[in-house]
Amino acid sequence: MDILYLLIPFSALLVLAILALFAWALERGQFEDLEREGERILGDDVRAFDIDQHEGRPSTKECPRVR
């Protein structure tokens, strides 16, 4: 029963931290244009690829394996 005196304040702090993080994301505009972000992955933008997938870079077959 004594553990509740510790868990209840910690859970209240966790809820406040989550709300603060959500408010921060709203202020930064993270949820402004959701449709564009969903369509962005479908485009042929070169910047969407990883660095090792660009032309002229060695492929993973040529790279030594990490053990």
PDB file of C-alpha atoms in Angstrom, residues 8-48:
ATOM      1  CA  ILE A   8       0.657   8.083  -8.014  1.00  0.00           C
ATOM      2  CA  PRO A   9       2.967  11.142  -8.119  1.00  0.00           C
ATOM      3  CA  PHE A  10       5.198   9.465 -10.707  1.00  0.00           C
ATOM      4  CA  SER A  11       2.230   8.695 -12.922  1.00  0.00           C
ATOM      5  CA  ALA A  12       0.974  12.268 -12.573  1.00  0.00           C
ATOM      6  CA  LEU A  13       4.421  13.566 -13.590  1.00  0.00           C
ATOM      7  CA  LEU A  14       4.466  11.196 -16.544  1.00  0.00           C
ATOM      8  CA  VAL A  15       1.074  12.455 -17.729  1.00  0.00           C
ATOM      9  CA  LEU A  16       2.265  16.057 -17.423  1.00  0.00           C
ATOM     10  CA  ALA A  17       5.434  15.266 -19.354  1.00  0.00           C
ATOM     11  CA  ILE A  18       3.432  13.610 -22.143  1.00  0.00           C
ATOM     12  CA  LEU A  19       1.080  16.593 -22.328  1.00  0.00           C
ATOM     13  CA  ALA A  20       4.030  18.979 -22.459  1.00  0.00           C
ATOM     14  CA  LEU A  21       5.608  16.958 -25.263  1.00  0.00           C
ATOM     15  CA  PHE A  22       2.339  16.961 -27.198  1.00  0.00           C
ATOM     16  CA  ALA A  23       1.934  20.721 -26.720  1.00  0.00           C
ATOM     17  CA  TRP A  24       5.514  21.232 -27.927  1.00  0.00           C
ATOM     18  CA  ALA A  25       4.805  19.157 -31.050  1.00  0.00           C
ATOM     19  CA  LEU A  26       1.672  21.190 -31.738  1.00  0.00           C
ATOM     20  CA  GLU A  27       3.596  24.455 -31.405  1.00  0.00           C
ATOM     21  CA  ARG A  28       6.324  23.236 -33.777  1.00  0.00           C
ATOM     22  CA  GLY A  29       3.742  22.392 -36.451  1.00  0.00           C
ATOM     23  CA  GLN A  30       4.228  18.645 -36.482  1.00  0.00           C
ATOM     24  CA  PHE A  31       0.568  18.023 -37.299  1.00  0.00           C
ATOM     25  CA  GLU A  32       0.024  20.788 -39.841  1.00  0.00           C
ATOM     26  CA  ASP A  33       0.208  18.914 -43.158  1.00  0.00           C
ATOM     27  CA  LEU A  34      -0.335  15.199 -42.669  1.00  0.00           C
ATOM     28  CA  GLU A  35      -1.375  14.492 -46.266  1.00  0.00           C
ATOM     29  CA  ARG A  36       1.873  15.791 -47.758  1.00  0.00           C
ATOM     30  CA  GLU A  37       3.954  13.622 -45.449  1.00  0.00           C
ATOM     31  CA  GLY A  38       1.969  10.553 -46.414  1.00  0.00           C
ATOM     32  CA  GLU A  39       2.518  11.259 -50.099  1.00  0.00           C
ATOM     33  CA  ARG A  40       6.177  12.176 -49.700  1.00  0.00           C
ATOM     34  CA  ILE A  41       7.280   8.564 -49.350  1.00  0.00           C
ATOM     35  CA  LEU A  42       5.680   7.692 -52.680  1.00  0.00           C
ATOM     36  CA  GLY A  43       7.737  10.183 -54.682  1.00  0.00           C
ATOM     37  CA  ASP A  44      11.023   9.603 -56.526  1.00  0.00           C
ATOM     38  CA  ASP A  45      12.997  12.060 -54.447  1.00  0.00           C
ATOM     39  CA  VAL A  46      16.686  11.179 -54.320  1.00  0.00           C
ATOM     40  CA  ARG A  47      16.965  12.595 -50.803  1.00  0.00           C
ATOM     41  CA  ALA A  48      14.583   9.911 -49.563  1.00  0.00           C
TER      42      ALA A  48
END
